[in-house]
Structure formats: structure tokens, C-alpha cells
Coordinates of C-alpha atoms and ligand atoms in Angstrom, one line a residue:
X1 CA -19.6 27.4 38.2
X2 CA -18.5 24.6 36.4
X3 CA -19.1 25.2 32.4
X4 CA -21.3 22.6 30.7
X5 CA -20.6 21.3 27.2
X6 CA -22.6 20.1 25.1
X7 CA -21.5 16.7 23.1
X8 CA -21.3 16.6 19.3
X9 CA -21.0 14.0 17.3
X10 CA -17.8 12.2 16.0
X11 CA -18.8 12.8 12.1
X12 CA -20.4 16.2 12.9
X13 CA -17.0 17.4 14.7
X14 CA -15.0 15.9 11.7
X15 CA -16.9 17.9 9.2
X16 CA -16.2 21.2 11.5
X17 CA -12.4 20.4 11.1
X18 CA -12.3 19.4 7.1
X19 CA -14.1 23.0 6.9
X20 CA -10.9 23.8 7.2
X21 CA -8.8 21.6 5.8
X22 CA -6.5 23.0 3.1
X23 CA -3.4 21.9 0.8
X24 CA 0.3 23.5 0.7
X25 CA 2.4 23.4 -2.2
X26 CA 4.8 21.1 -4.4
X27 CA 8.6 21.0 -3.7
X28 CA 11.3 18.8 -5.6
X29 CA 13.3 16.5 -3.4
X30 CA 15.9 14.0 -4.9
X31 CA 14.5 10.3 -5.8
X32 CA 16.8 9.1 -3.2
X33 CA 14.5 10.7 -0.6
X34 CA 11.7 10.3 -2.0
X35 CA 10.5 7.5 -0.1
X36 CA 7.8 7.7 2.5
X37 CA 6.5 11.5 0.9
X38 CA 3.9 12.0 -1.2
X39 CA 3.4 12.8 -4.7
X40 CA 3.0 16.3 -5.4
X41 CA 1.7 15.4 -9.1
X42 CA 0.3 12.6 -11.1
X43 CA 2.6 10.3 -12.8
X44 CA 2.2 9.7 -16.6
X45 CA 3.8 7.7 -18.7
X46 CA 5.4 10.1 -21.5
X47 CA 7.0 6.8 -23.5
X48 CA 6.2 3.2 -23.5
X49 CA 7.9 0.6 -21.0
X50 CA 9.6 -1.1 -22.1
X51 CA 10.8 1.1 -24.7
X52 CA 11.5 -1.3 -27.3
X53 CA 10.7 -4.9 -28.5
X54 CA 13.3 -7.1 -26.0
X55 CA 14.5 -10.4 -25.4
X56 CA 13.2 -11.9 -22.0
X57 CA 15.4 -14.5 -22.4
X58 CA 19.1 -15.3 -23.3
X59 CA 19.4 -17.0 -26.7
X60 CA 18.5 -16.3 -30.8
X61 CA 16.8 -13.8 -32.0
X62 CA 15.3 -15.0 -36.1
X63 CA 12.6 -14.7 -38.6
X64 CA 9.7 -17.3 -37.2
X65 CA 9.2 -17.3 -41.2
X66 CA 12.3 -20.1 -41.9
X67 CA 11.7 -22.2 -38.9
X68 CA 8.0 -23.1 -40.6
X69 CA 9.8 -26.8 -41.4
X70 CA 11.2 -27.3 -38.1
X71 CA 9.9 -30.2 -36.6
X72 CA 11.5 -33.1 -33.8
X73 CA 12.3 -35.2 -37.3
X74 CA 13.5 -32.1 -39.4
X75 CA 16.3 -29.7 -37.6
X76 CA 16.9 -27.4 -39.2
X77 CA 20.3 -25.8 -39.2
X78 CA 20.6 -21.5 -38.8
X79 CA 23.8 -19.6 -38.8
X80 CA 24.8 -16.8 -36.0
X81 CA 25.9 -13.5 -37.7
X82 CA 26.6 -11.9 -34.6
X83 CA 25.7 -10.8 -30.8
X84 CA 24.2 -8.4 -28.9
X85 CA 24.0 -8.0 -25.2
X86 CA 21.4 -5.6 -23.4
X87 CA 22.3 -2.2 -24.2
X88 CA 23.4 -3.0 -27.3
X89 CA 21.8 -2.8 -30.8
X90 CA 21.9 -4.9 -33.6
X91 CA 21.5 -2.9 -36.9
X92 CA 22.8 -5.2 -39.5
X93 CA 20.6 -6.8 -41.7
X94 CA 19.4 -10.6 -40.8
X95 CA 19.2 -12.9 -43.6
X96 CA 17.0 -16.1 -44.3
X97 CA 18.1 -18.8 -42.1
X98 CA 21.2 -16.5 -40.0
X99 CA 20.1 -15.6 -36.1
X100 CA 21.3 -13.4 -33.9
X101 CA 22.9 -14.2 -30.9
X102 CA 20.8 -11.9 -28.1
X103 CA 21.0 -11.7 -24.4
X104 CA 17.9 -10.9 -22.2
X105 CA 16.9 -7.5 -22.2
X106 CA 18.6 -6.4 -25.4
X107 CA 16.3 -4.9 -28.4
X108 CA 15.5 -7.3 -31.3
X109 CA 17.2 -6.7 -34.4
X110 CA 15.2 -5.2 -37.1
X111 CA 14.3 -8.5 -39.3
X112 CA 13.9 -10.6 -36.6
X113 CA 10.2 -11.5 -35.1
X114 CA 11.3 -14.8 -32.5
X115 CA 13.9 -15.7 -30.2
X116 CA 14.9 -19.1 -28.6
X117 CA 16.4 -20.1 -25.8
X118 CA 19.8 -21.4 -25.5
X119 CA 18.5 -24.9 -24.1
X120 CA 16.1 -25.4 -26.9
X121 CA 18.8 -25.5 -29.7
X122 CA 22.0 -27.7 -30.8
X123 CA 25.0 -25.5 -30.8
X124 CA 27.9 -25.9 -33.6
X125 CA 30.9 -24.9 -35.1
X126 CA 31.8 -25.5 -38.7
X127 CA 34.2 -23.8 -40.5
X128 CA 35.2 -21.5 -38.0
X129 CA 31.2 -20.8 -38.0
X130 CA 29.1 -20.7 -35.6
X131 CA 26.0 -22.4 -36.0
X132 CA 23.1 -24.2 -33.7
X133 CA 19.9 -26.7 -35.1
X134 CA 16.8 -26.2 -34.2
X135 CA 13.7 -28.6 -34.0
X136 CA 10.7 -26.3 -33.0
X137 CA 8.6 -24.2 -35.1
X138 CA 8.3 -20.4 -33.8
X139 CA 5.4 -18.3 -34.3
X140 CA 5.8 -14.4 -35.5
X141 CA 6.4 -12.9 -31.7
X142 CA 7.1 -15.7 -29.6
X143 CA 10.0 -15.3 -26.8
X144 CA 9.3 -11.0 -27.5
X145 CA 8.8 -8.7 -24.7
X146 CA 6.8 -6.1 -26.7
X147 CA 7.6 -2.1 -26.5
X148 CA 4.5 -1.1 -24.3
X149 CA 4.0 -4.7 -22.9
X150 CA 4.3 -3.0 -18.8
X151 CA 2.3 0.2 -19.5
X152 CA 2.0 2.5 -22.6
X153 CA 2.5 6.0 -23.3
X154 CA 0.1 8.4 -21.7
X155 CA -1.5 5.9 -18.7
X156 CA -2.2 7.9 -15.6
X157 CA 0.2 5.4 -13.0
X158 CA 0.1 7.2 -9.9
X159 CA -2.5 9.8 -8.9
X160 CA -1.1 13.0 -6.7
X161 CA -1.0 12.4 -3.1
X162 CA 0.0 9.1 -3.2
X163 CA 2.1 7.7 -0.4
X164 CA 5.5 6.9 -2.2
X165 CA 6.3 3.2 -1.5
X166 CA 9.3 1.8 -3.1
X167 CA 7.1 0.2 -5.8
X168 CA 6.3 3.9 -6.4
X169 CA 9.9 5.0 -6.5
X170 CA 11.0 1.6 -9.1
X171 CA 8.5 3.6 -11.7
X172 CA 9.7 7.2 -10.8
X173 CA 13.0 5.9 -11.5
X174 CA 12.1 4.6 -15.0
X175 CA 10.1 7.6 -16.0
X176 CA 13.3 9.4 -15.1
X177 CA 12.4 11.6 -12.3
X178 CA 16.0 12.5 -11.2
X179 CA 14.1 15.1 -8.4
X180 CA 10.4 14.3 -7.6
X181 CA 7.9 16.6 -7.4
X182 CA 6.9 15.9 -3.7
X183 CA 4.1 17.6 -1.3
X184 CA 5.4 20.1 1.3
X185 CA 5.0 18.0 4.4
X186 CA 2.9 20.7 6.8
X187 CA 4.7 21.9 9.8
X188 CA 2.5 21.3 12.8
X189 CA 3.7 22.6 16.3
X190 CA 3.4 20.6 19.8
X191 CA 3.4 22.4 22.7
X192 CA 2.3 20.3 25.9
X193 CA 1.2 21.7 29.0
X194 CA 1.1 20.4 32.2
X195 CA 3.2 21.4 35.8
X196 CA 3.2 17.7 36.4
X197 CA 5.5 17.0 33.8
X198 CA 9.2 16.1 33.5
X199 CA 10.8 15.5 30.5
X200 CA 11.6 12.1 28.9
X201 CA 15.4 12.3 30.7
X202 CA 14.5 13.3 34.5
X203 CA 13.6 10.9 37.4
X204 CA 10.9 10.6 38.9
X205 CA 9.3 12.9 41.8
X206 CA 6.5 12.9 43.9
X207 CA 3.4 14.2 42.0
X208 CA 5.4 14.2 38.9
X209 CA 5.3 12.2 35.3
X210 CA 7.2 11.5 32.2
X211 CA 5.4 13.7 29.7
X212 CA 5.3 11.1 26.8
X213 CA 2.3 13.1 24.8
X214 CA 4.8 15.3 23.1
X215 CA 6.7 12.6 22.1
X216 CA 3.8 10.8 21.0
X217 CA 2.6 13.1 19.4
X218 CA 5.5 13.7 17.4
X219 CA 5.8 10.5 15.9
X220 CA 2.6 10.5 15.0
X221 CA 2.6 13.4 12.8
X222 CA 5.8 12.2 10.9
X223 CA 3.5 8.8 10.7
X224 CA 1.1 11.1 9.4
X225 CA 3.6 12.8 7.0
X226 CA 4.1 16.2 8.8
X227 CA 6.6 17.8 9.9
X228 CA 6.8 18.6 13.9
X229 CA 8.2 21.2 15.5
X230 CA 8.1 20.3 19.6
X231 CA 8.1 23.9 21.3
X232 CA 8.8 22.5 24.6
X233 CA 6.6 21.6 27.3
X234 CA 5.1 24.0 30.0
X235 CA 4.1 24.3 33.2
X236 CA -0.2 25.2 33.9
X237 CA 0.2 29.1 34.0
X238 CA -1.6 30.8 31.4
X239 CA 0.4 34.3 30.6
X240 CA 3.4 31.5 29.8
X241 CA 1.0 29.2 27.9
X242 CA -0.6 32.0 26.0
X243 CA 2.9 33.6 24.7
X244 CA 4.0 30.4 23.8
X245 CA 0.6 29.2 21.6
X246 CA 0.6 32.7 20.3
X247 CA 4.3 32.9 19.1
X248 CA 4.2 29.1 18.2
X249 CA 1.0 29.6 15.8
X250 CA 3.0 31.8 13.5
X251 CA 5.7 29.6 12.7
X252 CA 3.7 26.5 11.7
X253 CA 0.9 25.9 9.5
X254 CA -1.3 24.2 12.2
X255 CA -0.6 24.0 16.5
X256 CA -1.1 20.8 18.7
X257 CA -1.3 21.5 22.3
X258 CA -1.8 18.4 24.8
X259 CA -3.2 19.1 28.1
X260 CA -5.2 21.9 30.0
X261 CA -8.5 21.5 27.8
X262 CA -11.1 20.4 30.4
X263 CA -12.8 22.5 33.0
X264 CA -10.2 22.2 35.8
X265 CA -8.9 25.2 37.4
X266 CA -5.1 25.2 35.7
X267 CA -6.9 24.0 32.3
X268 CA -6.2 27.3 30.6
X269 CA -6.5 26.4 27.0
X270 CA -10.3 27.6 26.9
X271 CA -8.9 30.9 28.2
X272 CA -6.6 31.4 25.3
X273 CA -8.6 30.5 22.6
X274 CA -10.4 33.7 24.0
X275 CA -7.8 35.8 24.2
X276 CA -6.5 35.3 20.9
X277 CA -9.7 35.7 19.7
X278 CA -9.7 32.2 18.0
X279 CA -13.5 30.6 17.6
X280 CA -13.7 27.2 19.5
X281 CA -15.0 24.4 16.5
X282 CA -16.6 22.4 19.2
X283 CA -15.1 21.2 22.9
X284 CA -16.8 18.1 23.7
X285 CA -17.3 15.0 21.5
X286 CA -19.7 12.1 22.0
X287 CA -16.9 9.6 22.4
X288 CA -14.7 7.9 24.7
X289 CA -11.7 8.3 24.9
X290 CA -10.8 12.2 23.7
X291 CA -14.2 13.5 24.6
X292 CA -12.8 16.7 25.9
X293 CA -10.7 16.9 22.0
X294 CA -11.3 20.6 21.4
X295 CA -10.7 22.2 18.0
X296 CA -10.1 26.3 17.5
X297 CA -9.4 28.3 14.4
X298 CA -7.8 31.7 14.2
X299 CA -7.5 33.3 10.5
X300 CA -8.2 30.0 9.2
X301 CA -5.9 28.3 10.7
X302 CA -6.2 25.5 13.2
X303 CA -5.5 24.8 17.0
X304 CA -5.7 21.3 18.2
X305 CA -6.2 21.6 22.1
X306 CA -5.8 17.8 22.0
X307 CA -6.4 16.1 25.3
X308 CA -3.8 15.4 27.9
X309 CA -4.9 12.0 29.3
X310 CA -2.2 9.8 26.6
X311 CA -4.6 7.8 25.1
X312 CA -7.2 10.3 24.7
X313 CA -4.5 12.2 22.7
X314 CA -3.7 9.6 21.1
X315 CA -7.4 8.7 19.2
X316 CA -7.8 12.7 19.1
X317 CA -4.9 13.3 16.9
X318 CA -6.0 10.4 14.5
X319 CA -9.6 11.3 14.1
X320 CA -9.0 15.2 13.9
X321 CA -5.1 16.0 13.2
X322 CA -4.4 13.2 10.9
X323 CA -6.6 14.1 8.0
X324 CA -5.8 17.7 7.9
X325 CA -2.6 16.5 7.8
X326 CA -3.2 14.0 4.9
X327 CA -5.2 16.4 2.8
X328 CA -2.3 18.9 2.8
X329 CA 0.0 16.3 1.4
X330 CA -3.0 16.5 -1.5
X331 CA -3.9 13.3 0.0
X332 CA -7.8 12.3 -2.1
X333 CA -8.1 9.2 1.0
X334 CA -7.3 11.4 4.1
X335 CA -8.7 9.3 6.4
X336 CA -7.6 5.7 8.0
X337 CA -8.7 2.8 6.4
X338 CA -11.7 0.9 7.8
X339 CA -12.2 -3.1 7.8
X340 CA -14.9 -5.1 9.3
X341 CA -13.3 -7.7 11.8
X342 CA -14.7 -10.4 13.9
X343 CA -14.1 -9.1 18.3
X344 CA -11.7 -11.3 19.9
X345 CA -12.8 -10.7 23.3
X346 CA -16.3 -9.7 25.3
X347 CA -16.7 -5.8 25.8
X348 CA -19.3 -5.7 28.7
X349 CA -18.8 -1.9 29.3
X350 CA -22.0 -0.1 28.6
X351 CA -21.3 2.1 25.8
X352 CA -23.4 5.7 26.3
X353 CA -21.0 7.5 23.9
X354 CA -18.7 6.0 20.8
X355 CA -16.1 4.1 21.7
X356 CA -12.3 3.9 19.9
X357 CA -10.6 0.8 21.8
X358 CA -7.0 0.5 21.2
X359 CA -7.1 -3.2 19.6
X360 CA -4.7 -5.5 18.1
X361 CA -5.5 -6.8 14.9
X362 CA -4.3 -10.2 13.7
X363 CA -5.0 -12.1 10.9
X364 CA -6.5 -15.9 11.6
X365 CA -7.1 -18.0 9.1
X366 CA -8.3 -15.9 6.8
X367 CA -10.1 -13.7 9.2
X368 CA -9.3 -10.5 10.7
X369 CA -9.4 -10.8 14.4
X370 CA -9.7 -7.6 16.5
X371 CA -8.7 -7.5 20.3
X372 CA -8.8 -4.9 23.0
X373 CA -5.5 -4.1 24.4
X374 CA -4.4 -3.2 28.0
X375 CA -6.7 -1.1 30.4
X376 CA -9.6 0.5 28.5
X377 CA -9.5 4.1 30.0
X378 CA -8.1 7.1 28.5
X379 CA -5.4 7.9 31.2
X380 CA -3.6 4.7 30.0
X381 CA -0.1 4.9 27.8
X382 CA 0.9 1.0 28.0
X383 CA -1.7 -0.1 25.7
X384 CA -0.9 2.3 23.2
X385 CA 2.3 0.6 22.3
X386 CA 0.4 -2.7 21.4
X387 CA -2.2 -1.2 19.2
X388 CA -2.4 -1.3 15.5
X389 CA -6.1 -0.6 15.1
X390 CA -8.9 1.3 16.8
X391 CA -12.4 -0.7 17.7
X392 CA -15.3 1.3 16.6
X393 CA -17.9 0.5 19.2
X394 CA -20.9 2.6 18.6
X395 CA -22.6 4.1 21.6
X396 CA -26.5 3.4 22.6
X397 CA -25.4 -0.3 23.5
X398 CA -24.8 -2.4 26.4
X399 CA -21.6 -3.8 25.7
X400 CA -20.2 -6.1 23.1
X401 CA -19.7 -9.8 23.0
X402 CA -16.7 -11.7 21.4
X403 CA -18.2 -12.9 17.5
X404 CA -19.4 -9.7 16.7
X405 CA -18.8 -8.1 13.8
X406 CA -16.9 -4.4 14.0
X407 CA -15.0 -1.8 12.2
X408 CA -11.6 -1.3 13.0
X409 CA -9.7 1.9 12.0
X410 CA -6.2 0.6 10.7
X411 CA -3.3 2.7 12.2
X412 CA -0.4 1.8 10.4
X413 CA -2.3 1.9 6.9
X414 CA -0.6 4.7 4.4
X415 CA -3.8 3.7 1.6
X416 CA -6.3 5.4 3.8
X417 CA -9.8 6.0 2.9
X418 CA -11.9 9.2 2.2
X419 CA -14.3 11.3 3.9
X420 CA -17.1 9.4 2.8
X421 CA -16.0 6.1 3.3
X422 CA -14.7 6.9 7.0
X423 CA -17.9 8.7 8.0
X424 CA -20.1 6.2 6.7
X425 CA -22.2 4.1 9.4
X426 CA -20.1 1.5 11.0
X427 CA -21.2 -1.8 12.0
X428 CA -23.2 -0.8 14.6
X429 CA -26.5 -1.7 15.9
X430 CA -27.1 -5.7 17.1
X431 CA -29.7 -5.7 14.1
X432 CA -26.8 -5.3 11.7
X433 CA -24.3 -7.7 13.8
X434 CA -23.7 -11.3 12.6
X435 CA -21.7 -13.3 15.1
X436 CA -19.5 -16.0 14.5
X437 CA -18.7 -19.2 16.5
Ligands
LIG501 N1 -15.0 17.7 36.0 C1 -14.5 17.1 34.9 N2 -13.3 16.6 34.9 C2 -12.8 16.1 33.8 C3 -13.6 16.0 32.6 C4 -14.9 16.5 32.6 O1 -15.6 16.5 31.6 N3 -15.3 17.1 33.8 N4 -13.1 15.3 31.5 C5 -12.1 14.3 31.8 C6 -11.6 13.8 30.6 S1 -12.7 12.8 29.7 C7 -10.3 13.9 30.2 S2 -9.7 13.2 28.8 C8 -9.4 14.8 31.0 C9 -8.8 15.8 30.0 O2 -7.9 16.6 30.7 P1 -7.1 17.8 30.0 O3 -7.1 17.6 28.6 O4 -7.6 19.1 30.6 O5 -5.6 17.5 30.5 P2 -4.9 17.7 31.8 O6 -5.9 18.1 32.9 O7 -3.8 18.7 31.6 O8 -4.3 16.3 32.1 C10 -5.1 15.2 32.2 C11 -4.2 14.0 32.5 O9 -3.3 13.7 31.5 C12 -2.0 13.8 32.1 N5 -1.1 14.4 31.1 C13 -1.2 15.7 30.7 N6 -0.2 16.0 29.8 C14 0.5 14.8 29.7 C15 1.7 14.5 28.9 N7 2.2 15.4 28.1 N8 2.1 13.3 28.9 C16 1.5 12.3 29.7 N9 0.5 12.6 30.5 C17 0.0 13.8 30.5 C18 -2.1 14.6 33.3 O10 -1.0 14.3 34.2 C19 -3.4 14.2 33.8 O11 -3.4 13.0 34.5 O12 -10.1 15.5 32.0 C20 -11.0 14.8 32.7 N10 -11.5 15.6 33.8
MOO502 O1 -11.5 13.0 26.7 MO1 -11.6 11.7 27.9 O2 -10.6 10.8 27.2 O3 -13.1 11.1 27.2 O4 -11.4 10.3 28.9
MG503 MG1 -7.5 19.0 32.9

């Protein structure tokens, strides 16, 4: 007799899974790799940036006090004493009327409170002197790039578990972080299961397909910032499957198996979970596509018996995997991003359970425009390679019409969003919607 599951909810299964979540530990990686990981603690500013008052500009640095005559009818005439390119310092003392000749970026000498450009002044020579006129007046700071101008001593600029973008690694850099204190990226294992599969390199035979969940898989966690480690895929026969989950599980910190979670006679994954004695979070969601998404734990740590239908897998790994993943990583928004966007085609499917349709979103004229992709069932790979977001289309409705109003979950965003934000209601029920022409 066949088992019957019962559905949970999507926010009620993600709850069961954060129960789990937990974070790893801090390495040190060299700022040159650096890039792309995440911050394994806060960044504060121990000095001011910049450093020192500079010029932002190439030209005089002088006391504003003796230009207070200067005028377009009155140039007045100032001698150079000497000059200082960036890196350098001028310690010599700056008399009335003398200037010192400063390139952008260099410190301003002691005495001096102004600089000018080059183009604003007259440049002489006279008596083997160098001298220039000047018709402006200058005001105590003008033309100064102030120490502590960018950020001062003791601001909090980056908060742990931030995704490290370049921007990230340009302040690193000045704060002098030679090795960064990075999170340990989580090693999660694949294993996929299936005697229908052949690997990425073999031709095609009767009954037989490309396995492209482990592959998928795979890139998703290093999108997610883990580290995979693909056991190999498996044919349906559960003393090899078991060995292999069982012997996998204790080299990585969390497993991902594809495949062989339904109630089909070579869907052995429910049998394993038994045997190892791991309890089954939940096995059936109220959502389409990854419905059968089943979630185990053994000593606290967590199997993903993610589905083997691609897309399926796909939307299962996002909702479920992802955070975990994130939250590791010390991550405080786990979770995708969420936007409201305007449908950019009819839905007429009836929608019993929630619905995560690979979309494309595009950007039109100032509004965000979200449109299915490709076939909408969960046995589909093609459409996958076109999406960018998933359409949130809450169940209990009778389809949905192009104009609507709906969240989209933003795959390629590193910001992401946190528990509460991705768990609150979406835009859901008609009484909610606003349509546009
Ligand atoms: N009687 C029922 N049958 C099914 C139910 C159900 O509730 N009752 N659920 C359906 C749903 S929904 C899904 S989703 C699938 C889930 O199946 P499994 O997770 O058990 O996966 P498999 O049976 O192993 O394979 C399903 C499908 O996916 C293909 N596949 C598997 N692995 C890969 C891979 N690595 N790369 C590409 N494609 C893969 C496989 O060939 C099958 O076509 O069950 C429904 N059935
Ligand atoms: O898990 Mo299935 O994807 O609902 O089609
Ligand atoms: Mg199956």
C-alpha cells in the first residue's frame, strides 16, 4: 500500500530546517581571494580615512589668511618655497605670503589651511624664483580633503557575513587586511541516484538520461557559497545507496541527495533515513514544484533528499539548502531577496498548492516585469537555464492574469533577506492584487 503524506506548509517546513541551522568557524584567506566569501568578522575602522588633511587637487597649498585682499582688481603675488608630491611631507615652516607647491593626494603642510588649483593662478619666475598671482580670496579649508572626510575611526563598515564584493575588498585593502578573516564555506555532499542516469560525457541509450542534477546542484551550492563535494551518482539499489549516504555524511557538514524520494518502488531514500536512524523533518510540501522535498536529520546534522525531477531540485535546494548554507557563512539575510513585480504573462493553471515558477525578470521602464519561462512542470531542465527569479503564486486561486502584482524570489541576488522578511505573506490573495494596464 502506497504511503500517504501529508502536506506542510512552505514557511512551516522552512522553520523545521532553520531548527537546525548552525554556523562553522572563521579561517584567514589572502585578500587576493577574498572575493566572492564572506566576512568572518565585522569591519571597523581602527584610524580615520583618509588619514590626513590632503590635497584633492594639483596646485598650492597657503594660509587662506593672506589671500583676504585678493580680488579680480588686486592679484596678489605669493612665492613657492617648495613641493611635495603624494607620499611626501612638507615639514618646513610656511611663511606669510610663500605657498607650497602640492600635488593631489599629498598631506597639507602644517601652516597651510587652502590650496588652489594650478588653472586658477598666474605662474612666474623672477629672480630665479618661482612665483604665481592670484586673484581669488580662499576661505580657511577650501580645496582640503579633511582626515576622516570618507569614514572615521571606530564606524562599524561591514557587518559579519557579508558577501565580499570588490567594493568590500577596496576598504579591506585600506584597513590593511593583508589575510581576511573569512567564513568557512560548509562542505555539502551530492550524491544523485537514479539507474537511469549517465554521466554528463556518455551518449545517449534507450531509457537512459544525462544526469544534470548533480551538476546543478553543484553550482548552486558554490552560488550559495558552499563547498561541494559530488560523491558520484548511483544506480536505484538501496544496500549501494545506503553505504554511500552513510559514508558520505561523515565527511561533510550537510548531504544533498537528488532522486529516489517519492513512493515508487526503487525510491529508497525513505528506507535509509530509517536505517540510519535519522528523523524525517517533513516529506511532502504544499507546493509545486519540489513537493516531494524531504528533509532528515541525524545527530543534528542534516540530509537533503532533494527531489529528482530537475526543476523540482532546483526550487528545493533554494528554499531549503540555500539558507542553511547562508547562515553558516554567519550570513544575518539567509534568505533570497523578495521584490514585488508586475506578471508579464496569464497563469491560467489552477493553483491548489504554492507555486515557484521559474520567471525571467526584466526591468521596463522603471518597472520590474516578471515572466514565466519554458514548460511549467517540474520534470523540465531547459527553463532553468533562462531563469533569474522564482514567481511566488500562492495556492487557493484559479490562476493568474498578466497585470498582477507578485513576489519574485531573486536568484542571483548575494544581499538576501532574512527569515522574517522571506516568510512574510506574499502578495497573494486577489483582494491584495492591484493590476496594471
Ligand atoms: N505515485 C506518486 N508518484 C509520484 C509522486 C507522488 O506523490 N505519488 N510525486 C511526483 C513528484 S511531485 C515528483 S517531483 C517526483 C519525485 O521523484 P523522486 O524524487 O523520487 O525522483 P526519481 O523518482 O528518482 O526521479 C524522478 C524524475 O527525475 C529524473 N531524474 C532523477 N535524477 C535525475 C538527475 N540526477 N538528473 C536529471 N534527471 C533526474 C528521473 O529520471 C525521473 O524522471 O515523483 C513523482 N511521482
Ligand atoms: O515534487 Mo514535484 O516537483 O511537486 O513535481
Ligand atoms: Mg521516484
Amino acid at each position: 500500500m502506497v504511503e500517504r503524506r501529508k502536506p506542510i506548509k512552505v514557511n512551516e517546513a522552512i522553520t523545521k530546517v532553520m531548527n537546525f541551522a548552525k554556523s562553522g568557524m572563521v579561517e584567514y584567506v589572502p585578500i587576493e581571494e577574498s572575493y566572492g566569501r564572506f566576512l568572518g568578522e565585522a569591519i571597523l575602522a581602527d584610524h580615520h580615512v583618509p588619514p590626513f588633511d590632503r590635497s584633492p587637487y594639483d596646485g598650492f597649498a597657503l594660509k587662506s589668511a593672506d589671500t583676504k585682499m585678493a580680488s579680480s582688481k588686486n592679484a596678489l603675488s605669493f612665492e613657492v618655497i617648495g613641493e611635495i608630491g603624494a607620499g611626501s611631507v612638507f615639514n618646513e615652516p610656511v611663511g606669510d605670503n610663500e605657498a607650497v607647491r602640492i600635488m593631489t593626494g599629498a598631506q597639507i603642510p602644517n601652516d597651510c589651511d587652502a590650496v588652489i588649483m594650478f588653472e586658477s593662478v598666474k605662474e612666474y619666475v623672477q629672480d630665479g624664483k618661482d612665483y604665481f598671482q592670484l586673484k581669488r580670496k580662499l576661505q580657511p579649508g577650501d580645496n582640503i580633503s579633511f582626515a576622516g572626510e570618507d569614514t572615521t575611526k571606530g564606524t562599524v563598515l561591514v557587518f559579519k557575513g557579508t558577501y565580499i564584493t570588490p567594493g568590500i575588498v577596496a576598504v579591506l585593502a585600506t584597513f590593511g587586511y593583508k589575510k581576511v578573516p573569512v567564513s568557512v564555506k560548509p562542505k555539502i555532499g551530492i550524491i544523485a541516484t537514479g539507474s537511469e542516469l549517465l554521466d554528463v560525457d556518455e551518449p545517449l541509450k534507450p531509457g537512459k538520461i544525462r544526469n544534470s542534477n548533480a551538476y546543478m546542484v553543484y553550482a548552486q551550492v558554490i552560488r550559495a557559497g558552499g563547498e561541494p563535494i559530488y560523491f558520484g551518482q548511483f544506480n536505484d539499489e538501496f544496500e549501494t545507496c545506503y553505504h554511500k549516504v552513510k559514508d558520505s555524511l561523515e565527511k561533510v557538514d550537510f548531504l544533498i541527495t537528488t532522486g529516489g524520494v517519492s513512493v515508487g518502488d526503487f525510491d529508497f531514500l525513505p528506507a535509509i533515513y530509517e536505517k540510519l536512524g535519522a528523523s524525517v523533518l517533513f516529506n511532502k510540501i504544499g507546493m509545486r514544484p519540489g513537493s516531494v522535498t524531504t528533509v532528515a536529520e541525524i545527530d543534528g546534522k542534516l540530509l537533503f533528499g532533494l527531489s529528482g525531477n530537475p526543476s523540482a531540485c532546483y526550487v528545493g535546494f533554494e528554499l531549503y539548502t540555500r539558507p542553511i548554507i547562508r547562515t553558516f557563512l554567519h550570513a544575518n539575510a539567509a534568505f533570497l531577496k523578495k521584490e514585488v513585480a508586475i506578471l508579464g504573462a496569464d497563469f491560467p493553471k489552477p493553483n491548489p498548492f504554492d507555486r515557484f515558477v521559474r520567471g525571467h525578470l526584466s526591468y521596463e521602464t522603471g518597472r520590474l516585469v516578471a515572466t514565466p519561462v519554458g514548460l511549467d512542470k517540474s520534470n523540465v531542465v531547459t527553463s532553468l537555464a533562462e531563469a533569474n527569479i522564482l514567481i511566488v503564486l500562492p495556492g487557493g486561486t484559479r490562476g493568474y492574469e498578466m497585470g498582477m502584482e507578485v513576489s519574485v524570489i531573486l536568484l542571483e541576488d548575494q544581499e538576501g533577506t532574512t527569515f522574517e522578511n522571506f516568510t512574510t505573506a506574499d502578495v497573494n490573495s486577489r483582494r491584495r492584487q492591484r493590476t496594471y494596464e
